[in-house]
mmCIF file of C-alpha atoms and ligand atoms in Angstrom:
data_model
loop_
_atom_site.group_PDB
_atom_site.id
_atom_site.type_symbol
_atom_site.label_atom_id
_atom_site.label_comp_id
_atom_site.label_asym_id
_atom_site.label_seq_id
_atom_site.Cartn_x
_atom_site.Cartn_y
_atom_site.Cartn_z
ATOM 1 C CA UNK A 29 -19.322 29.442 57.998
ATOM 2 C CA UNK A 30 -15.518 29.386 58.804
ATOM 3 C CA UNK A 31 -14.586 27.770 61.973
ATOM 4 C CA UNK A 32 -11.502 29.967 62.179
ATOM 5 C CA UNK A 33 -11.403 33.849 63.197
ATOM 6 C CA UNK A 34 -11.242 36.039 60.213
ATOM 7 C CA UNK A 35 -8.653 38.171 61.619
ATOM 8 C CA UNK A 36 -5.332 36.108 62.470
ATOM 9 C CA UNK A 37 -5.470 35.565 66.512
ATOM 10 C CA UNK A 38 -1.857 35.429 67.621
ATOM 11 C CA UNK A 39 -1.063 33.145 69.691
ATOM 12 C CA UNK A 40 -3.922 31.693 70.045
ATOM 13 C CA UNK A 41 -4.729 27.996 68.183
ATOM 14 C CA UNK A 42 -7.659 28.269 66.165
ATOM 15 C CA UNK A 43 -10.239 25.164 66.232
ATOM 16 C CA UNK A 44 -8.902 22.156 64.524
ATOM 17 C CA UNK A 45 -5.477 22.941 64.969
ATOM 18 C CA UNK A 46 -3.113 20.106 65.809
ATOM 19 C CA UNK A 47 -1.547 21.235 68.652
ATOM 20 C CA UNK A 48 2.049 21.740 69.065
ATOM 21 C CA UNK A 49 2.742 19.647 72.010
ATOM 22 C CA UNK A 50 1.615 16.734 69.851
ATOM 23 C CA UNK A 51 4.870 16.754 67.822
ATOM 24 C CA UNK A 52 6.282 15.463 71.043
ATOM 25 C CA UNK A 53 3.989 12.876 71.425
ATOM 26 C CA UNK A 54 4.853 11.688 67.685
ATOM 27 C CA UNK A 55 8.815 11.688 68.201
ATOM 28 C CA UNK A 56 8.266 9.667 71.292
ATOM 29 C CA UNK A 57 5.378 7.346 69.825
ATOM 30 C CA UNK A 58 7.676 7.341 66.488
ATOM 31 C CA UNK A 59 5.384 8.250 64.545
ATOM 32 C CA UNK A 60 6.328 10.100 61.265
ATOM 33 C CA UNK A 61 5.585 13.924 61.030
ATOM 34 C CA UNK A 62 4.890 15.096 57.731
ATOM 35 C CA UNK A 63 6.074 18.563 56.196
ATOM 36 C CA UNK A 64 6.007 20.322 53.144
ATOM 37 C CA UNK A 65 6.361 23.901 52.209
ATOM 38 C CA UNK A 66 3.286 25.994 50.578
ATOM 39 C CA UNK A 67 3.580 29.292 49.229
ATOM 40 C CA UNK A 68 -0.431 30.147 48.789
ATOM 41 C CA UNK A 69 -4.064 29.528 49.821
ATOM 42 C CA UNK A 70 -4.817 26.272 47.682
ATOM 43 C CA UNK A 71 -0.950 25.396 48.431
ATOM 44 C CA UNK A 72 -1.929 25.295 52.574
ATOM 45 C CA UNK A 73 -5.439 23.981 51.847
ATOM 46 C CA UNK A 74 -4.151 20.989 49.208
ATOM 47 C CA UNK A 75 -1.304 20.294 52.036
ATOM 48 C CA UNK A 76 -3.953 20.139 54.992
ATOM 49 C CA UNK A 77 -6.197 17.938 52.833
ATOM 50 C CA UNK A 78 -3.389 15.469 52.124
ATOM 51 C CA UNK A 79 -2.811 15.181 56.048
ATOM 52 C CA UNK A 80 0.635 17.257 56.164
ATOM 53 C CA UNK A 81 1.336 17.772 60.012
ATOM 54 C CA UNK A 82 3.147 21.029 59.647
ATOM 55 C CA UNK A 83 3.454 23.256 56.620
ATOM 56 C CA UNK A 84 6.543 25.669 55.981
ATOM 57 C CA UNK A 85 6.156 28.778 53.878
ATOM 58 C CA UNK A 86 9.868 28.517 53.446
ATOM 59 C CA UNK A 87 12.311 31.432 52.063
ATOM 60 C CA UNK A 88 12.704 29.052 49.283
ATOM 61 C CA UNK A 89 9.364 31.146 47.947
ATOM 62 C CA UNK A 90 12.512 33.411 46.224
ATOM 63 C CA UNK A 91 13.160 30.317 44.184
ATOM 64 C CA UNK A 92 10.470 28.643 43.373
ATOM 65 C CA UNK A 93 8.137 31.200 43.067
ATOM 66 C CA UNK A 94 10.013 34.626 42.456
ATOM 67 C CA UNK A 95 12.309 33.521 39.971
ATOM 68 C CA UNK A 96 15.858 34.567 42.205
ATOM 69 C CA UNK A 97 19.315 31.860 42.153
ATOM 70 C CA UNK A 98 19.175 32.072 46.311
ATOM 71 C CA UNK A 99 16.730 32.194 48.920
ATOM 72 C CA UNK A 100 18.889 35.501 50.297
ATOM 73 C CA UNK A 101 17.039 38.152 48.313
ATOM 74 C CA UNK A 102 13.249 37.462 50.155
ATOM 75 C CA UNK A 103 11.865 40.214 51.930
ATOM 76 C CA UNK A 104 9.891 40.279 54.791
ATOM 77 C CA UNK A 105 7.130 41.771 52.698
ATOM 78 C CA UNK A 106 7.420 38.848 50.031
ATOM 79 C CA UNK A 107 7.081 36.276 53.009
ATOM 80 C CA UNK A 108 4.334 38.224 55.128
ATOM 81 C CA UNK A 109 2.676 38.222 51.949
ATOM 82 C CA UNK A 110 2.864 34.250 51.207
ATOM 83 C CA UNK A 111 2.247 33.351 54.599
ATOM 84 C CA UNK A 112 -0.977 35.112 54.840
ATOM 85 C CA UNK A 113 -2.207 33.437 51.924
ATOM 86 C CA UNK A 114 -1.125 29.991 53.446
ATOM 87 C CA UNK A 115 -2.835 30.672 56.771
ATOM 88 C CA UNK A 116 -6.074 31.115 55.131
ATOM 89 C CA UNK A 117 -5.963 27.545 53.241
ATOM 90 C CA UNK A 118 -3.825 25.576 56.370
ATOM 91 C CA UNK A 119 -6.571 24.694 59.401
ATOM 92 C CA UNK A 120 -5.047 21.874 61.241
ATOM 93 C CA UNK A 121 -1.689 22.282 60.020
ATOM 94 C CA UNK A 122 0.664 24.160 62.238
ATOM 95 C CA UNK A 123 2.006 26.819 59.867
ATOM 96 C CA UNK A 124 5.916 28.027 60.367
ATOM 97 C CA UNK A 125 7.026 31.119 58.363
ATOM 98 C CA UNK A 126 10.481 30.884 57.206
ATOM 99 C CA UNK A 127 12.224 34.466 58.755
ATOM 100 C CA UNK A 128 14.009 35.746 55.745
ATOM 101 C CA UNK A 129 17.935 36.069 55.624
ATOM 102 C CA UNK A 130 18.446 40.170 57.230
ATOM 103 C CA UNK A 131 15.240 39.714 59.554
ATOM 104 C CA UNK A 132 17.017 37.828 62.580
ATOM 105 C CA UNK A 133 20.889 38.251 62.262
ATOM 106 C CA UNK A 134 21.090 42.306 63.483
ATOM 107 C CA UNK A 135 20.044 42.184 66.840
ATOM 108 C CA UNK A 136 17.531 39.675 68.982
ATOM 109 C CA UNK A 137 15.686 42.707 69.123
ATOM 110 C CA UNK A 138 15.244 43.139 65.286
ATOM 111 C CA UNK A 139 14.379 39.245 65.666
ATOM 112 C CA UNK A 140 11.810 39.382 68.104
ATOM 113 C CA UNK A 141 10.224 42.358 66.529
ATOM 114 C CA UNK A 142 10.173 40.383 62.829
ATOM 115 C CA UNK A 143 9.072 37.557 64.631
ATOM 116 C CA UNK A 144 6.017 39.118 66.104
ATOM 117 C CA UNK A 145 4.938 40.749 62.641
ATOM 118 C CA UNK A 146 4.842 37.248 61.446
ATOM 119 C CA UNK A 147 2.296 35.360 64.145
ATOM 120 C CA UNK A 148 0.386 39.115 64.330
ATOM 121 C CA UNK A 149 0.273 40.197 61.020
ATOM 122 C CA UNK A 150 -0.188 36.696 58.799
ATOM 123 C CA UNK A 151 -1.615 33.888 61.591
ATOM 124 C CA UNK A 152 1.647 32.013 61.741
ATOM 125 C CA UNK A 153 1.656 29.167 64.177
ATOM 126 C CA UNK A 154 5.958 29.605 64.445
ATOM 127 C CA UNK A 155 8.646 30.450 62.746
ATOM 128 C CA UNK A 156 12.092 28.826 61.687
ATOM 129 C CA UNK A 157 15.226 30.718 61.578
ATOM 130 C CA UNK A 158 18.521 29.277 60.644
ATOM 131 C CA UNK A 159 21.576 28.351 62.155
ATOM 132 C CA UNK A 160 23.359 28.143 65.683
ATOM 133 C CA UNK A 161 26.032 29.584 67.669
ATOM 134 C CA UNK A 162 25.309 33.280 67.189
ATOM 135 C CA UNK A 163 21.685 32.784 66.257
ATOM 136 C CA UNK A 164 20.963 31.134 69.618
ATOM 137 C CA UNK A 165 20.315 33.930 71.643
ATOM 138 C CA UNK A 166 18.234 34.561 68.877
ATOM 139 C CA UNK A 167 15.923 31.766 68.862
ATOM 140 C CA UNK A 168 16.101 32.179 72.458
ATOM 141 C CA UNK A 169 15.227 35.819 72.800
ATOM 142 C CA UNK A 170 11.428 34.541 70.288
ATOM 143 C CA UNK A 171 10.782 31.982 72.512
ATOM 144 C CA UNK A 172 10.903 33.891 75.404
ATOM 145 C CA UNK A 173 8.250 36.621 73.408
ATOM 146 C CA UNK A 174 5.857 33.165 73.542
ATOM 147 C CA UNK A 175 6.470 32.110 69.898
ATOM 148 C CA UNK A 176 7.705 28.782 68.617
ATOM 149 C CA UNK A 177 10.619 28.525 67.033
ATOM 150 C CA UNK A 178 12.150 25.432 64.487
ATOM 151 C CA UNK A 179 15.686 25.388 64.579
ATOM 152 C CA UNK A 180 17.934 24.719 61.093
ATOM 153 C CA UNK A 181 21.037 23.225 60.686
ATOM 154 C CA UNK A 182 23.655 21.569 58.222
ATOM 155 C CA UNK A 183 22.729 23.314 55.043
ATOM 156 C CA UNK A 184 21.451 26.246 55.291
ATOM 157 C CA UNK A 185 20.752 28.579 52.071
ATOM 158 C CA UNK A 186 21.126 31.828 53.457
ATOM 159 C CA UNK A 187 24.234 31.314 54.119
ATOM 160 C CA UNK A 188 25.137 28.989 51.254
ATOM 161 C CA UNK A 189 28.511 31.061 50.158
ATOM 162 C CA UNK A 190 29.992 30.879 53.508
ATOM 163 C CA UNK A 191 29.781 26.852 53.570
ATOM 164 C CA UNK A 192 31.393 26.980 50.399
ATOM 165 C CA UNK A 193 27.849 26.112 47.998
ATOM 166 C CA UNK A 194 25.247 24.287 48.203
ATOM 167 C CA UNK A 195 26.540 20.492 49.649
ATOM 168 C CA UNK A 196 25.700 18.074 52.604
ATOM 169 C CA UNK A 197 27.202 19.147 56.045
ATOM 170 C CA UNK A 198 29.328 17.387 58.627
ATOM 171 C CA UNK A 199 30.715 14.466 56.651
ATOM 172 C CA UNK A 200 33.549 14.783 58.944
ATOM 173 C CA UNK A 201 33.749 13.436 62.348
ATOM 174 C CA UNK A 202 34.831 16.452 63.633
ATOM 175 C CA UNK A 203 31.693 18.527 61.739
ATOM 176 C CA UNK A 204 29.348 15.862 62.574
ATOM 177 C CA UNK A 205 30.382 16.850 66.154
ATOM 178 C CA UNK A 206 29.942 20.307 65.803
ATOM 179 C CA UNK A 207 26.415 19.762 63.982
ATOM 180 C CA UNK A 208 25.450 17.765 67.269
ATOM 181 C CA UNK A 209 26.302 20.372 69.639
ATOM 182 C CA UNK A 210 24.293 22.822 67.494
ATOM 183 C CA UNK A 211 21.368 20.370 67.666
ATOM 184 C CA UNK A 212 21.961 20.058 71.211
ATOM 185 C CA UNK A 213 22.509 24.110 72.033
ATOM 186 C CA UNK A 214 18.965 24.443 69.676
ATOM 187 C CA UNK A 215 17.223 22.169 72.004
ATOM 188 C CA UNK A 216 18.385 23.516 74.685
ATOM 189 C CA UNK A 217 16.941 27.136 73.661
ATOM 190 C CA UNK A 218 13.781 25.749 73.342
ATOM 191 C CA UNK A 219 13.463 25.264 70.068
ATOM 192 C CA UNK A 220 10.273 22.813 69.388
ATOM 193 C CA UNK A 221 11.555 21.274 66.382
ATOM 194 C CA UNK A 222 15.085 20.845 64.249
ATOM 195 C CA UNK A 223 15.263 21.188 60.347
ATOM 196 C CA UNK A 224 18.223 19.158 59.272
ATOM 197 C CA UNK A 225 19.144 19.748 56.094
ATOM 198 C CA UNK A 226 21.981 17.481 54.069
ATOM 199 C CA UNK A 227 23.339 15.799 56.521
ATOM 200 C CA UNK A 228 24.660 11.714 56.235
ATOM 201 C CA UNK A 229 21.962 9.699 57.281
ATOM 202 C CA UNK A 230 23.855 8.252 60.484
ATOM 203 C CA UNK A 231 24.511 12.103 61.825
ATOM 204 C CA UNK A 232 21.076 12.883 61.332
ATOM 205 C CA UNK A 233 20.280 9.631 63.109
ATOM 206 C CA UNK A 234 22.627 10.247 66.436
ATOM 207 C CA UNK A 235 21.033 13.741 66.361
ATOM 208 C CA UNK A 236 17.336 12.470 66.430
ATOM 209 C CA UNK A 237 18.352 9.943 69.406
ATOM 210 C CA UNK A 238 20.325 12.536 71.345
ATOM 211 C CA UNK A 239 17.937 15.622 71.484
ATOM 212 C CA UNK A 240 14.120 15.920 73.238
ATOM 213 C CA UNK A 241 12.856 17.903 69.881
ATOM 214 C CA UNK A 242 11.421 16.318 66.526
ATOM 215 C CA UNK A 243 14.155 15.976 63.625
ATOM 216 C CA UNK A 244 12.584 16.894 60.315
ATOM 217 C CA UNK A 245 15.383 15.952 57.326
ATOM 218 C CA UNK A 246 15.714 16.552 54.107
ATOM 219 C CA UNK A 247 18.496 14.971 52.480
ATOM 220 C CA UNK A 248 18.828 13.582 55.850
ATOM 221 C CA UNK A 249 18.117 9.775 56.097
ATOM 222 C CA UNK A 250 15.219 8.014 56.960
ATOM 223 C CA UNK A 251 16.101 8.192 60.981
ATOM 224 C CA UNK A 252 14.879 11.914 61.540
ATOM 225 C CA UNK A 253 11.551 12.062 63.321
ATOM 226 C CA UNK A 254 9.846 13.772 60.096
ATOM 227 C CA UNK A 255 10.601 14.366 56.443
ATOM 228 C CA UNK A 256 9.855 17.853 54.315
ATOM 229 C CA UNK A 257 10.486 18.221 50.546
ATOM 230 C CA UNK A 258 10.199 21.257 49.172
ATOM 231 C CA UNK A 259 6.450 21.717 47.402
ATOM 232 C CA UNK A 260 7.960 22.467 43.748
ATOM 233 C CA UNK A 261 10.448 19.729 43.968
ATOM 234 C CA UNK A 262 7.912 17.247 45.261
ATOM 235 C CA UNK A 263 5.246 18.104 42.477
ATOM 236 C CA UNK A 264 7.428 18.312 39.373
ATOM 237 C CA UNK A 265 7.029 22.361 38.930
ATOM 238 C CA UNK A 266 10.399 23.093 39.257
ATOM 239 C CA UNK A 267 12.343 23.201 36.168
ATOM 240 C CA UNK A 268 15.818 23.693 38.109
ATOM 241 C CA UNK A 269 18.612 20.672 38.813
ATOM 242 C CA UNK A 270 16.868 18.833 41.755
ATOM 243 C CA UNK A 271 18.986 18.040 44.577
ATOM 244 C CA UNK A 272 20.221 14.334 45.460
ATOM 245 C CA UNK A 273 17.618 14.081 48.173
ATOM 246 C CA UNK A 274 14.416 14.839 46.123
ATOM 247 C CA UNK A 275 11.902 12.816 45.346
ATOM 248 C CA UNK A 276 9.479 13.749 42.524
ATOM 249 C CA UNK A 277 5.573 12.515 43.460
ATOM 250 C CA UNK A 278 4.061 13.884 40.148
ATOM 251 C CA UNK A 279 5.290 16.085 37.101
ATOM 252 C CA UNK A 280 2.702 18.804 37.138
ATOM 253 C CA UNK A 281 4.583 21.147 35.713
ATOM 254 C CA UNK A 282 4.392 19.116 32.379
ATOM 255 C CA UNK A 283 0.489 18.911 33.125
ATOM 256 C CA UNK A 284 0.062 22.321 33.211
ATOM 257 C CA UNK A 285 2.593 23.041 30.184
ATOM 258 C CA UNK A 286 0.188 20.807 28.157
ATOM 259 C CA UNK A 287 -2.924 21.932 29.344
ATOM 260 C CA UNK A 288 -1.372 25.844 28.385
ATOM 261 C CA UNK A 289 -0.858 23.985 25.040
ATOM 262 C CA UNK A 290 -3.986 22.674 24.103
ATOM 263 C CA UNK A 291 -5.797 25.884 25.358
ATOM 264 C CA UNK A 292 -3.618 28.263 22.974
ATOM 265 C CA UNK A 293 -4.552 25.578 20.199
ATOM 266 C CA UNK A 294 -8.340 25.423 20.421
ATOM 267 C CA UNK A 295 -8.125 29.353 21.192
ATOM 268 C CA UNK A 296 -6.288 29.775 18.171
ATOM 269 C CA UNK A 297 -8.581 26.997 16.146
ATOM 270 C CA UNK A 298 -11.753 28.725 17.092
ATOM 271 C CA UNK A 299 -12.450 25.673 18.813
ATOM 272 C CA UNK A 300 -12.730 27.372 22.363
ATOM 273 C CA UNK A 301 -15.256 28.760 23.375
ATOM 274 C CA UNK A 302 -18.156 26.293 22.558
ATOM 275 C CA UNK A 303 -21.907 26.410 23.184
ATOM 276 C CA UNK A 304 -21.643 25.558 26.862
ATOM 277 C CA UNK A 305 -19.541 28.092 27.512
ATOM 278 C CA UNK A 306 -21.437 31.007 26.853
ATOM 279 C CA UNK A 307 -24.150 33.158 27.620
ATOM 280 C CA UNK A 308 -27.372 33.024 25.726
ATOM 281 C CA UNK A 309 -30.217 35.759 26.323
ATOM 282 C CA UNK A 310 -34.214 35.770 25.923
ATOM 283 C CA UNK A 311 -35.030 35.724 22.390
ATOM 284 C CA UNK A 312 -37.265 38.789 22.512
ATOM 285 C CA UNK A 313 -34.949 40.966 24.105
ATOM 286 C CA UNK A 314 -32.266 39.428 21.576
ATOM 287 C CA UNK A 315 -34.603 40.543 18.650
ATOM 288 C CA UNK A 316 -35.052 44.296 20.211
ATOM 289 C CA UNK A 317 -31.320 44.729 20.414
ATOM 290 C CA UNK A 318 -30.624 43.458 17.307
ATOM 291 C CA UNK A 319 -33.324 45.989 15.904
ATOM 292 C CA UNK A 320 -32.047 48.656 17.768
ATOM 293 C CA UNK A 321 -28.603 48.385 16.485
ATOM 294 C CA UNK A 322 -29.891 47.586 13.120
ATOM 295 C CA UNK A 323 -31.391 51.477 13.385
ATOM 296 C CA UNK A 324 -28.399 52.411 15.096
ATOM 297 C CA UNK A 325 -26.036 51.101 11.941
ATOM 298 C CA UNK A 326 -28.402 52.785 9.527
ATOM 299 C CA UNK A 327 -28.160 56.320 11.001
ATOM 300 C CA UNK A 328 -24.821 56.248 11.061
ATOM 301 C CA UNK A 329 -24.749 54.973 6.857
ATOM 302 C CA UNK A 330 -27.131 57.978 6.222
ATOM 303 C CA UNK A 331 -24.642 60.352 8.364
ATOM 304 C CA UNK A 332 -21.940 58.884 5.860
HETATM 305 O O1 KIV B 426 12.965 27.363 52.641
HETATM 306 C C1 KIV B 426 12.683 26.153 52.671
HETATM 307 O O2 KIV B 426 11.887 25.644 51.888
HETATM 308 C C2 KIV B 426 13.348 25.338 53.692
HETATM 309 C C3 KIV B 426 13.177 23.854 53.617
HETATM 310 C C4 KIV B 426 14.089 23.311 52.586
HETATM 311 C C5 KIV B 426 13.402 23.196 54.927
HETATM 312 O O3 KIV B 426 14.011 25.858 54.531
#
């Protein structure tokens, strides 16, 4: 039987859920959080089995798994759809739902109301939004509805074109500034958590010392309070450029391109499917079918 409710309880922590107060307790012990996107039910379970603290169904779904150049083009649909699906593999992970670029910017209204859909409608633990500075009142305005938010900062995808492409943030003294005070302003909304993304290692580092909430970097130096790669880049199925910061743990994409391989082979063969694989049935009721189409084939020659 399965120890969490079958319909998502906002809000609420299911059993066995690592509770979000603990992330605290890890920056301050210095202990290591662990994150790594999913994108569907085996994804969240594999990640919860491997001990990953938190789990992000991240907008970077439009990449990996729906083929776009940018994260920009998910829709709330797409995500509500993938973060269902990761909620009912993820148990003791905390599960964030990336809010897609056009869900949050319009109005803290429009936010709060995307927001909800997202803890009501898929079981989401929190959600992340990027930036700062205009998206504060933002992140401020979900909070206050009672759901947890993860800040994002230095690169952020969605808005890729306005920081001039896809490269590391505040490697000037005077950005590096202006990346703290975001940090800072985040915190201070009440964010639980910070995503810093490509950001020099000793910026990341200041950040992590000066603000209450858990860092979690990628591309970000080994200082932040917890590291996240994306799932695709981490496993080898991504067959895009990989960014400075990644680190491949296995090249399953090449496992599953052979295992395609050999199946199209034995298919093509006749080697698959053998014996094991296939039904047999009682040998009388084998020899009265085989009769019966036997008459069956011989009406039809006398027809002819
Ligand atoms: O969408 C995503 O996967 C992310 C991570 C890179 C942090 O935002």
């Amino acid at each position: 039987m399965s120890i969490r409710p079958q319909a998502p309880a906002p809000a609420t922590p299911a059993p066995g859920k690592l509770p979000i107060t603990e992330l605290a307790e890890m920056k301050a012990r210095r202990q290591p959080i662990v994150m790594v996107t999913a994108y569907d039910a085996p994804g969240g379970r594999l990640a919860d089995e491997a001990g990953a603290d938190l789990v992000l169904v991240g907008d970077s779904a439009a990449m990996t798994m729906l083929g776009h150049d940018s994260t920009v083009p998910a829709t709330i649909e797409e995500m509500l759809m993938l973060t269902r699906a990761v909620t009912r593999g993820a148990r003791r992970p905390l599960v964030i739902a990336d809010m897609p670029f056009g869900t949050f910017q319009v109005s803290d209204e429009d936010a709060v109301r995307n927001a909800i859909r997202f803890v009501k409608e898929t079981g989401a633990d929190a959600v992340k939004l990027e930036g700062a500075g205009p998206m504060l009142p933002r992140a401020r305005a979900i909070v206050d509805a009672g759901i947890p938010v993860m800040g994002h900062i230095g690169l952020t995808p969605q808005s890729a074109t306005m920081l001039g492409g896809y490269k590391a943030q505040g490697r000037s003294a005077e950005k590096a500034l202006a990346l703290l005070a975001d940090a800072r302003a985040l915190d201070a909304t009440g964010c639980f958590s910070l995503v810093l993304e490509a950001v020099p290692a000793p910026v990341a580092a200041r950040i992590t010392q000066e603000i209450s909430i858990p860092t979690i970097g990628i591309g970000a130096g080994a200082e932040c309070d917890g590291q996240v790669l994306v799932w695709h880049d981490l496993l080898g199925l991504y067959d895009g450029r990989s960014a400075r910061f990644v680190k491949r743990y296995a090249e399953i994409g090449d496992a599953i391109r052979d295992a395609l391989s050999a199946f199209a082979e034995d298919v093509r063969e006749r080697r698959f499917p053998e014996e094991q694989h296939t039904y047999a049935m009682p040998a009388d009721e084998l020899a009265l079918f085989a009769a019966a189409t036997s008459d069956q084939r011989e009406h039809a020659d006398d027809r002819g």
